[in-house]
CSV table of C-alpha atoms in Angstrom, one decimal:
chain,number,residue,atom,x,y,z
A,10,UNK,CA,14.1,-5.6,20.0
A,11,UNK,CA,11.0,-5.6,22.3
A,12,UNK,CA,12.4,-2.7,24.3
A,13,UNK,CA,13.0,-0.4,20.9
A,14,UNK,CA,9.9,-0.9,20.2
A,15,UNK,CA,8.5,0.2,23.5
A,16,UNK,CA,10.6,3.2,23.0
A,17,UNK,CA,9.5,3.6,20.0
A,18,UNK,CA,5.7,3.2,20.8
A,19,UNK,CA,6.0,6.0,23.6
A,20,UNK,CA,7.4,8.1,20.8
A,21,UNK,CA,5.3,7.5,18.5
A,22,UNK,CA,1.9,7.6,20.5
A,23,UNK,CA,3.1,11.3,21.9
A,24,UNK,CA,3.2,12.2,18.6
A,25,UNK,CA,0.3,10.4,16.7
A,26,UNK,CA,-2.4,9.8,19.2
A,27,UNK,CA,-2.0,11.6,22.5
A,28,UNK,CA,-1.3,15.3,20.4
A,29,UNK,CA,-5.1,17.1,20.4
A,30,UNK,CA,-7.3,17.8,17.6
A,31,UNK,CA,-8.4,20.7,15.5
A,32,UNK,CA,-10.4,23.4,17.3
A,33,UNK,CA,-13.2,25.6,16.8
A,34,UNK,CA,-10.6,28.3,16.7
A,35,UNK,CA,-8.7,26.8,13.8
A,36,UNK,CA,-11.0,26.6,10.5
A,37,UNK,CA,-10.2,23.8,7.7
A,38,UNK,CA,-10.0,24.6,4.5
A,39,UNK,CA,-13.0,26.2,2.6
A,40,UNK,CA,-15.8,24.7,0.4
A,41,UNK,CA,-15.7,20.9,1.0
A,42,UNK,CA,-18.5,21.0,0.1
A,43,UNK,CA,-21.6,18.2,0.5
A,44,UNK,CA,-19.5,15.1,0.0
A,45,UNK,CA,-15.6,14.2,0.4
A,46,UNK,CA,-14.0,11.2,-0.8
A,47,UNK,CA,-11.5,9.7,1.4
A,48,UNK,CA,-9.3,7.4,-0.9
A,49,UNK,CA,-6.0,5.0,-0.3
A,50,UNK,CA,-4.0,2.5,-1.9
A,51,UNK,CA,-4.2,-1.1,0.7
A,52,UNK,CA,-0.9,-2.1,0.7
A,53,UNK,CA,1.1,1.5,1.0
A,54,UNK,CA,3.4,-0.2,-2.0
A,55,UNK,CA,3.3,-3.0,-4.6
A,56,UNK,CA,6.5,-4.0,-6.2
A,57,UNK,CA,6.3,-6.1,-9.4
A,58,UNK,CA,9.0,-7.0,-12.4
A,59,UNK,CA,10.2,-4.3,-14.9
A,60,UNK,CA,10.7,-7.3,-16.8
A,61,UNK,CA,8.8,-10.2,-17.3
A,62,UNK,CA,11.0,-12.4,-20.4
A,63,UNK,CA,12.3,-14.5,-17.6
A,64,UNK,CA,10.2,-14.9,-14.1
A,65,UNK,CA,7.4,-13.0,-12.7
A,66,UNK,CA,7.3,-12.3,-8.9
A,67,UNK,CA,4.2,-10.0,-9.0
A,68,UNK,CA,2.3,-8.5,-12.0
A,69,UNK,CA,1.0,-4.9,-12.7
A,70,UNK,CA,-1.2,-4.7,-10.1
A,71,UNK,CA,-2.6,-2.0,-8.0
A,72,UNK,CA,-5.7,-1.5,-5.7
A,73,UNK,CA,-7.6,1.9,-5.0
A,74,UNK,CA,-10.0,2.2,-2.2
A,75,UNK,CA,-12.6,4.8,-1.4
A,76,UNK,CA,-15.5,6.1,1.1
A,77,UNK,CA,-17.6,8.7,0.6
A,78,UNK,CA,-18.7,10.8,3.1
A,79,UNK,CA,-22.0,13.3,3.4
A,80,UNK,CA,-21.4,16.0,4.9
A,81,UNK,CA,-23.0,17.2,7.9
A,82,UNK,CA,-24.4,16.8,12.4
A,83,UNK,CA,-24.5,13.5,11.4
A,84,UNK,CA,-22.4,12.6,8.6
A,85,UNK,CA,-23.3,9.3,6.3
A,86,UNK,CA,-21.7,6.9,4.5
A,87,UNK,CA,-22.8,6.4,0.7
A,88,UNK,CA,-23.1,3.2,-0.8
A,89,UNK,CA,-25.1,4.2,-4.1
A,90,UNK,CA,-26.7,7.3,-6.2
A,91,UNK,CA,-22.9,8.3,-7.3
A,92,UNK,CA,-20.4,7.4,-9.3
A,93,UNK,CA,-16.4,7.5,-8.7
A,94,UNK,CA,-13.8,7.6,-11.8
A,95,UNK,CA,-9.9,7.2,-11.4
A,96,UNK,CA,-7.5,8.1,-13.4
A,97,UNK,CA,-3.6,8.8,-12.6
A,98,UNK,CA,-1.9,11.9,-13.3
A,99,UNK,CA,0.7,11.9,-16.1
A,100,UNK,CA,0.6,8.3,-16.5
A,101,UNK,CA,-2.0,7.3,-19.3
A,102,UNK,CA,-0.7,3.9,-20.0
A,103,UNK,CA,1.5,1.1,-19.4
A,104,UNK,CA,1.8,-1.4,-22.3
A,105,UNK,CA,5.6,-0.3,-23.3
A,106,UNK,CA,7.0,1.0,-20.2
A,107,UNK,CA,7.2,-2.5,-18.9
A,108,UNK,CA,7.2,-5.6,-21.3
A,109,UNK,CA,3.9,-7.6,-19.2
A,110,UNK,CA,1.7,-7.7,-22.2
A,111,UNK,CA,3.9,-9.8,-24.2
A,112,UNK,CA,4.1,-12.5,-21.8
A,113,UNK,CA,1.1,-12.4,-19.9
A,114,UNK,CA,-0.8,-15.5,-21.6
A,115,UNK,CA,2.6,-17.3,-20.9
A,116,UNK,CA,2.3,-16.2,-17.2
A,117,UNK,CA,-1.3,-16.6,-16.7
A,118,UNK,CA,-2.9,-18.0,-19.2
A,119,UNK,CA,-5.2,-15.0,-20.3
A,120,UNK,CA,-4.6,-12.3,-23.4
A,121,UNK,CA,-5.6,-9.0,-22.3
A,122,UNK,CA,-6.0,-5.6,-24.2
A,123,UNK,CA,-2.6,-3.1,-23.7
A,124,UNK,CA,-3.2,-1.0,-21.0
A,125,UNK,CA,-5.4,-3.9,-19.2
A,126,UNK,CA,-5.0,-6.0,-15.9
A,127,UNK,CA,-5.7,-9.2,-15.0
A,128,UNK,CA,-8.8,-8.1,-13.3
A,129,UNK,CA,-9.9,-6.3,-16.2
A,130,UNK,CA,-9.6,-2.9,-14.9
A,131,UNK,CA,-7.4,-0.3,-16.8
A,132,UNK,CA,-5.8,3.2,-16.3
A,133,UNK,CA,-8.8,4.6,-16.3
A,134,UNK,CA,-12.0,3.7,-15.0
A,135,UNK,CA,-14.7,3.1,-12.2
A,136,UNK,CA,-14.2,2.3,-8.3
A,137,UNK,CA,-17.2,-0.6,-8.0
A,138,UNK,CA,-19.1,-0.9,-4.4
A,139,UNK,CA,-17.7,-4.2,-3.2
A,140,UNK,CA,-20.3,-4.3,-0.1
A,141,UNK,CA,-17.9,-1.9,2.4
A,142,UNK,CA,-16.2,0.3,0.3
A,143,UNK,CA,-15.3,1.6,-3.4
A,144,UNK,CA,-12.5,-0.5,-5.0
A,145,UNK,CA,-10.9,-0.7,-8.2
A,146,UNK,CA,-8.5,-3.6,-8.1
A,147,UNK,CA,-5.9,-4.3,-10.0
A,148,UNK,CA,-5.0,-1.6,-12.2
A,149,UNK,CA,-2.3,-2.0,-14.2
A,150,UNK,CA,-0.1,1.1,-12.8
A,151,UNK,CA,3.5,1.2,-13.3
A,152,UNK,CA,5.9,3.5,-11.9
A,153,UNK,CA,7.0,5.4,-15.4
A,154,UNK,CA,5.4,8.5,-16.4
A,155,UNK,CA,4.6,9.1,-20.2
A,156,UNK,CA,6.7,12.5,-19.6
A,157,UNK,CA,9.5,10.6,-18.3
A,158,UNK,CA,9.8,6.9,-19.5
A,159,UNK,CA,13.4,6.2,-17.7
A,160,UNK,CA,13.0,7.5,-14.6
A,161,UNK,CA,11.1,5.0,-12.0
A,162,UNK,CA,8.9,7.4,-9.8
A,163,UNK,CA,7.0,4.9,-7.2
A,164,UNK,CA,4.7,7.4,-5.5
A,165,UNK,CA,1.9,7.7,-8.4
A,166,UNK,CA,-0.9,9.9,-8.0
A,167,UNK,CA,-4.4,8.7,-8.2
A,168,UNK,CA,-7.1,10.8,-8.7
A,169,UNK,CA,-10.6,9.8,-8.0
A,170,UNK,CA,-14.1,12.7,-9.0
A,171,UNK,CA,-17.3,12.0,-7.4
A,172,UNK,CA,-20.1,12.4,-9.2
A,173,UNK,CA,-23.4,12.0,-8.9
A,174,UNK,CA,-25.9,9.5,-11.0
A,175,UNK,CA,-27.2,12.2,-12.9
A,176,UNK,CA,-23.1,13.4,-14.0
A,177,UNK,CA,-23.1,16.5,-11.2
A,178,UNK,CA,-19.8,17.1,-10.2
A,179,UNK,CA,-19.9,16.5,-6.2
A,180,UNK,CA,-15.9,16.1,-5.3
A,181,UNK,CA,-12.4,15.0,-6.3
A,182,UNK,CA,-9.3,13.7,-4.3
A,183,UNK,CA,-5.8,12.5,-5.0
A,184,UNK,CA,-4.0,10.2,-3.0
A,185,UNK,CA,-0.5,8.2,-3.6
A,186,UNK,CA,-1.0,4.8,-5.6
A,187,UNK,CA,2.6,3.3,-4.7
A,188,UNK,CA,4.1,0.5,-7.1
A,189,UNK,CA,8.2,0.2,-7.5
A,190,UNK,CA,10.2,-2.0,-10.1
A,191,UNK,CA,13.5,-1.7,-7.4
A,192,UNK,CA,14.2,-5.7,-6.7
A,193,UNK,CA,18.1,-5.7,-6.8
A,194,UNK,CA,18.2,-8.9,-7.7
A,195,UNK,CA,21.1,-8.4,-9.7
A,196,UNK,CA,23.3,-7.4,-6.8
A,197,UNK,CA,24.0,-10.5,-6.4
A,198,UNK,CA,22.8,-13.3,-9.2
A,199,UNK,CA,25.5,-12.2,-11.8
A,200,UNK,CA,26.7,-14.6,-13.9
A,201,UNK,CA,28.4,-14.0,-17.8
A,202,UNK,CA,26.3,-13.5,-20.5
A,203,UNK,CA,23.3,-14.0,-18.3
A,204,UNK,CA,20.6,-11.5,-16.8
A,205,UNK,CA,19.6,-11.7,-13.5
A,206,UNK,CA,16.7,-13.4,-14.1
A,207,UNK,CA,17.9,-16.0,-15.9
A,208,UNK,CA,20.5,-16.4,-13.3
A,209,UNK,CA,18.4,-17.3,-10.7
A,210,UNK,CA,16.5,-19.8,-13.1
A,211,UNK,CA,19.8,-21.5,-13.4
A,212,UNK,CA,20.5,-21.9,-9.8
A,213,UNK,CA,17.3,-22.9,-9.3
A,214,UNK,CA,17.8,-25.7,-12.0
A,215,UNK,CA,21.3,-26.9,-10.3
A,216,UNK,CA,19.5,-27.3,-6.7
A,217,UNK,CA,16.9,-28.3,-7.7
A,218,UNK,CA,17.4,-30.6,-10.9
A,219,UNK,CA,14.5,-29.0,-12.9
A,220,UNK,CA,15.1,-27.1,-16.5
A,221,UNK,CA,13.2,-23.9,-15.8
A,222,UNK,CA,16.0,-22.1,-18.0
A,223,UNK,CA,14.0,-24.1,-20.8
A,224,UNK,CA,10.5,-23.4,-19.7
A,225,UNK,CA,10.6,-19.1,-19.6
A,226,UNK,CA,8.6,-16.8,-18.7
A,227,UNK,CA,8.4,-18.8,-15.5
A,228,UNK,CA,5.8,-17.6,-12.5
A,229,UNK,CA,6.9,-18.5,-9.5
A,230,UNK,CA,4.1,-18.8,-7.7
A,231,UNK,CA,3.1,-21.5,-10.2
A,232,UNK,CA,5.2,-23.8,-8.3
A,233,UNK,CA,5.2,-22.0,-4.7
A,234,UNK,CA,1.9,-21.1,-3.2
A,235,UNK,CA,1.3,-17.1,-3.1
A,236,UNK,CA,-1.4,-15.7,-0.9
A,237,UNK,CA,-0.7,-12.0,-3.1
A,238,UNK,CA,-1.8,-14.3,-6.3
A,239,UNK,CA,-4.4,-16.7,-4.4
A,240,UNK,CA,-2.4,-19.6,-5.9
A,241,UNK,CA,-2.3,-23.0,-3.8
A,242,UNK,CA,0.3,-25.2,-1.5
A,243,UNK,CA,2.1,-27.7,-3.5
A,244,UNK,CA,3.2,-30.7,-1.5
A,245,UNK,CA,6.9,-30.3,-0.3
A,246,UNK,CA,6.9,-26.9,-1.6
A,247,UNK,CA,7.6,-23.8,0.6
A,248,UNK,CA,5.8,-21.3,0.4
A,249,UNK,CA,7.0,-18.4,-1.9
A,250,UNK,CA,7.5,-15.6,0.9
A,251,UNK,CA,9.1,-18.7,3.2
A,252,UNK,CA,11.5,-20.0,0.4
A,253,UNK,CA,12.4,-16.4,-0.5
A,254,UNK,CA,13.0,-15.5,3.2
A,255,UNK,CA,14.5,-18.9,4.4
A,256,UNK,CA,16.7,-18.7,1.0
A,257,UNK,CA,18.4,-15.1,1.6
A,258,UNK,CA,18.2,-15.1,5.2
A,259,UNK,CA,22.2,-15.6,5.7
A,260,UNK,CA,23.1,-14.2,2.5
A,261,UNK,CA,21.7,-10.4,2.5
A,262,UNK,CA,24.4,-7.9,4.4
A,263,UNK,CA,23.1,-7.0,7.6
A,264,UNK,CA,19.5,-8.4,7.2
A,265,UNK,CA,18.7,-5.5,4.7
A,266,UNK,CA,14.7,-5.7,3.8
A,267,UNK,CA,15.2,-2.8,1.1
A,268,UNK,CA,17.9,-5.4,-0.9
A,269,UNK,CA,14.2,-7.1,-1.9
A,270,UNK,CA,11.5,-4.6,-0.9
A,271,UNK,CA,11.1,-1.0,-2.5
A,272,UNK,CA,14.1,-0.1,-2.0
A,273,UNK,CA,17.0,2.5,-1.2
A,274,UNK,CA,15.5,4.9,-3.3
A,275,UNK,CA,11.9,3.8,-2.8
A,276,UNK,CA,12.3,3.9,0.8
A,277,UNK,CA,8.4,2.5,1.1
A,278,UNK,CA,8.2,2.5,4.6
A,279,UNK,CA,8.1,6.2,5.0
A,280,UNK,CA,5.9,7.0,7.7
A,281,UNK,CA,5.4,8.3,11.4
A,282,UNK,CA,6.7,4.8,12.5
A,283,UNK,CA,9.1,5.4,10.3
A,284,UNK,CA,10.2,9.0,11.6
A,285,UNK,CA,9.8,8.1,15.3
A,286,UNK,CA,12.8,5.9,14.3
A,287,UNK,CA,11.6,2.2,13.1
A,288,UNK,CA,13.3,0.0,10.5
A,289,UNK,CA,11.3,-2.8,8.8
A,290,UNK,CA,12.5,-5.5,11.6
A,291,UNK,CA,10.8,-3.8,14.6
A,292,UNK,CA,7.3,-5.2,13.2
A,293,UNK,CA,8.1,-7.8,11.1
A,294,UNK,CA,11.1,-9.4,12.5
A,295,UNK,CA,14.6,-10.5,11.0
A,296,UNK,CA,14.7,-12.2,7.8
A,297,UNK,CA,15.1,-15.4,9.5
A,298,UNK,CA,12.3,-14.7,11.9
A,299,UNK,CA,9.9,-14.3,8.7
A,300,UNK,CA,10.9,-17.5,7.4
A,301,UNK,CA,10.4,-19.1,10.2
A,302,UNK,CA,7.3,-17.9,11.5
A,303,UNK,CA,5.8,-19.3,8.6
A,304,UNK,CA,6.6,-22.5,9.1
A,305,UNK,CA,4.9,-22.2,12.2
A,306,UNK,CA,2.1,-21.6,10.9
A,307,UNK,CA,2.0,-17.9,9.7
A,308,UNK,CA,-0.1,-17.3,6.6
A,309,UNK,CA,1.7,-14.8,4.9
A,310,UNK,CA,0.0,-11.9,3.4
A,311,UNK,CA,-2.7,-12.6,5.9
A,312,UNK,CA,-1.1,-13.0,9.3
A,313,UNK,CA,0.4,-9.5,9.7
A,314,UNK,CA,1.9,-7.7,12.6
A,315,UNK,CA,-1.2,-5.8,14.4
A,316,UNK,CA,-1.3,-2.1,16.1
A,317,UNK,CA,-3.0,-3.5,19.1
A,318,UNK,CA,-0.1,-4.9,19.8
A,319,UNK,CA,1.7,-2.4,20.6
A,320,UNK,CA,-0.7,0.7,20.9
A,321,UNK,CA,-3.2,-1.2,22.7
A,322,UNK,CA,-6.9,-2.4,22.8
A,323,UNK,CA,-7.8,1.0,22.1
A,324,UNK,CA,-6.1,0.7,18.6
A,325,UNK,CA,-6.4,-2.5,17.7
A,326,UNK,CA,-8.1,-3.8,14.7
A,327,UNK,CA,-10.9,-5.9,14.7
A,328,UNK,CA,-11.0,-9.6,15.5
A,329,UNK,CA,-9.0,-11.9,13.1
A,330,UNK,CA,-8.9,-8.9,10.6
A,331,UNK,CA,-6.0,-7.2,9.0
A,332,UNK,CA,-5.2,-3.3,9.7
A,333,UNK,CA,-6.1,-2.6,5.8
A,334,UNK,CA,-9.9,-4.4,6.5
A,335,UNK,CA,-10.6,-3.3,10.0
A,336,UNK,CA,-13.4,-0.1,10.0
A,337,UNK,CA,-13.8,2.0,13.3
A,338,UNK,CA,-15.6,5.0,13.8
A,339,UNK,CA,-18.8,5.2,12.0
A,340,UNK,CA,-18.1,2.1,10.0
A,341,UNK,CA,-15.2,4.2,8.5
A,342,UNK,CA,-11.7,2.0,7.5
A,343,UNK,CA,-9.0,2.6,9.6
A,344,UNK,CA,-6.6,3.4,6.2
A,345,UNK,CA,-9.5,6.1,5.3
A,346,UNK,CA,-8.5,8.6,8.3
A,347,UNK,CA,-4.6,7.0,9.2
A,348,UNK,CA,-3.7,5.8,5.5
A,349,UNK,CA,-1.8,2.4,4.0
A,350,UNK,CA,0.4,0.1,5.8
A,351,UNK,CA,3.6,1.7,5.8
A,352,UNK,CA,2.5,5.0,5.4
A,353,UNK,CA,0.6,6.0,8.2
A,354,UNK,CA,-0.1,9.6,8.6
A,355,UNK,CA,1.6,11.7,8.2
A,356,UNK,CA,4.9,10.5,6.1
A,357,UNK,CA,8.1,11.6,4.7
A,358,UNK,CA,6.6,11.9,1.8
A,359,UNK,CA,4.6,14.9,0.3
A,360,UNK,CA,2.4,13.3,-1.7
A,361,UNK,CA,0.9,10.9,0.7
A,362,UNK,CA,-0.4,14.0,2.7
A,363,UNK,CA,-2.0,15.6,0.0
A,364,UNK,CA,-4.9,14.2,0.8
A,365,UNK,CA,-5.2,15.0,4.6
A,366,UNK,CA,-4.0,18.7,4.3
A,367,UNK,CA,-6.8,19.7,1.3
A,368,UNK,CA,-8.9,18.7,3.4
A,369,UNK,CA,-8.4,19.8,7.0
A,370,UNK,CA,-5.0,22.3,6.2
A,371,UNK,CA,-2.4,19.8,7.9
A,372,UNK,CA,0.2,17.2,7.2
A,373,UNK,CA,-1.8,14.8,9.7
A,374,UNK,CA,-4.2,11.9,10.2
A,375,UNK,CA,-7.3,13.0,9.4
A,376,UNK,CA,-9.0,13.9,12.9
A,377,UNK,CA,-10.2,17.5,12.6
A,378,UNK,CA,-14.6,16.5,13.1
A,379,UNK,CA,-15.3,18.9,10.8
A,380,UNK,CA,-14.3,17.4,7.5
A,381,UNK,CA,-17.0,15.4,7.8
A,382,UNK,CA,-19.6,16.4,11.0
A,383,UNK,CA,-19.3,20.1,9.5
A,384,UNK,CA,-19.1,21.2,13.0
A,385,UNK,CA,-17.1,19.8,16.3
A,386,UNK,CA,-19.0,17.2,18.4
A,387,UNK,CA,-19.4,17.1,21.9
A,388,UNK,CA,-18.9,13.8,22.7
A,389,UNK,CA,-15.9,11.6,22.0
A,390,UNK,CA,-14.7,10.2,18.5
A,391,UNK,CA,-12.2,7.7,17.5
A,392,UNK,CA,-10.0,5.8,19.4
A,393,UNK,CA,-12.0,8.0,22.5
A,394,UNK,CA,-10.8,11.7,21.0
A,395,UNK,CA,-12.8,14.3,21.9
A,396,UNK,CA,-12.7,18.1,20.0
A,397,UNK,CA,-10.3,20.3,22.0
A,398,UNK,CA,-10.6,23.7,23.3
A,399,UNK,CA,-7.3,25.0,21.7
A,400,UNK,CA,-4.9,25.2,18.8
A,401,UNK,CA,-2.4,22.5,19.0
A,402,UNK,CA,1.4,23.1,18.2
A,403,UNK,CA,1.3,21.1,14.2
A,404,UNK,CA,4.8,21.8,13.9
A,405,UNK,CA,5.2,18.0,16.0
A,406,UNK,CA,3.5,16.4,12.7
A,407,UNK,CA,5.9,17.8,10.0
């Protein structure tokens, strides 16, 4: 495995680091303006239940970040004197497309409005500064369209306007806000007369002795600490990500991640990893390995696999800080210019370079200077980049 992925980083670094940057012969796109808005989703996918009568895994739940950038020699940061609104295009609401708000004070103990998450936010609304960055968390996406209410479409479109405190229209993005329902749970819990779901709760029951058949809805990080869902360690009790791992680890055909995780048809991990020829199991390990890394002491959810490990110290995050915190150049977040976790730039799919190719006219991390110092500078930028003096061949990013 360790060679692949030294293979694989060669690859990979050819085509997403070492390639040169924009020119001042190539000219971005016209009328950015004074401001941009970089924006991303901060786990590249969120899976949750379609259907909650039985057990809940994860709830509605998804988190938009955002930076805003002034334009200019010397670009800035905002923190204040604007204000950002989201909303998500052709998806209005949610209450209906999946059945959450009619067991959510069974799950977690709290009755909210339809359309509402457990953080209070809705499917429209405000980004709020959380002392680095915009963030909205917790909105209640799901991934059903109000134009097409059967068809699960994971790669949502978020779409966050700038404005300033007095209501003047500055700027507006859209970036991918990823959530999937595909859990194929029921390819293999079957059992007559029974749903999925309320297979599992059985078997659970049978190992276990308990009647959780009799106690539904059921959250199962009630019982088995969740890191996603900040709930605690129960004495003798693994770990939810350890007891799902440790529990499938022999019993999923050849160690097949998408059997759980978005999916076959989600395909979530989609990006330049992903096209330089990496599976799930290059970074993360075997299904085995996961299990057992956490109980040796792996936290999951917040002990991740790191770039510096294999790109480098000239890529690596900052100290005892996950990819999805760490900021770089200029105080910028690394998932700002090189997007989510799984979908670094630039992916497979379209809509997660939307984003990048408004604003600088390619399919690519962002890493013309222009988009935000206006024009190129003369000394060196992130990860030690410098402006070049030439065109570069683009056709290596599609």
């Amino acid at each position: 495995m360790h060679i692949k992925r030294l293979l694989v980083f060669w690859v990979v670094s050819v085509v997403s680091f070492a390639g040169p940057p924009l020119t001042a012969q190539a000219s971005p796109p016209p009328n950015l303006g004074s401001h941009i808005v970089l924006g991303w989703n901060d786990l590249g996918m969120h899976c949750m239940n379609q259907n909650y009568e039985s057990l809940c895994i994860l709830p509605p739940y998804n988190n938009l970040w955002a930076q805003v950038v002034r334009r200019g020699r010397q670009p800035q940061i905002i923190q204040s004197g604007v204000a950002l609104n989201y909303l998500f295009v052709n998806n209005t609401y949610s209450t209906g497309k999946v059945n959450f708000w009619d067991y959510e004070d069974a799950l977690f103990g709290v009755e909210l409005p339809a359309n509402t998450g457990l953080t209070g936010k809705g499917m429209t609304g405000t980004l709020d500064w959380n002392g680095h960055a915009f963030e909205a968390t917790g909105t209640p996406l799901t991934p059903f369209e109000d134009d097409a209410l059967q068809m699960e479409r994971p790669y949502q479109l978020a779409e966050v306007t700038l404005r300033s405190d007095q209501g003047l229209f500055l700027t507006q993005t859209q970036f991918v806000a990823p959530v999937s329902v595909e859990m194929h749970c029921d390819s293999c819990h079957q059992e007559d007369n029974m749903t999925a779901d309320e297979a599992i709760l059985e078997e659970h029951d049978e190992v276990d002795g308990k009647s959780l058949l009799d106690m539904q809805p059921v959250l199962c990080a009630s019982c088995h600490e969740s890191n996603a869902l900040g709930t605690p360690k129960q004495p003798g009790i693994p770990s939810l990500s350890r007891a799902l791992h440790g529990k499938h680890r022999d019993r999923v055909p050849n160690d097949d991640c998408y059997a759980c995780h978005p999916g076959e048809q989600t395909q979530c991990l989609r990006d330049v990893m992903f096209k330089a020829g990496m599976v799930c199991q290059d970074c993360h390990g075997s299904m085995g390995q996961v299990a057992d890394s956490i109980g040796q002491g792996r936290r999951p959810w917040l002990d991740e696999p790191r770039c510096g490990d294999c790109h480098g110290e000239l890529y690596e995050e900052n100290p005892a800080t996950l990819y999805r915190q760490s900021t770089g150049h200029g105080g910028m977040y690394c998932a700002a210019c090189h997007n989510s976790p799984h979908a670094i730039l630039p992916t497979v799919m379209e809509k997660d370079n939307i984003q990048a190719v408004r604003l600088q006219g390619v399919a690519a991390e962002i890493r013309d200077c222009r988009v935000c110092h206006v024009v190129n500078p003369s000394g060196a930028g992130p990860h030690g980049l410098r402006a070049a003096t030439f065109v570069p061949d683009w056709d290596v990013y599609r």
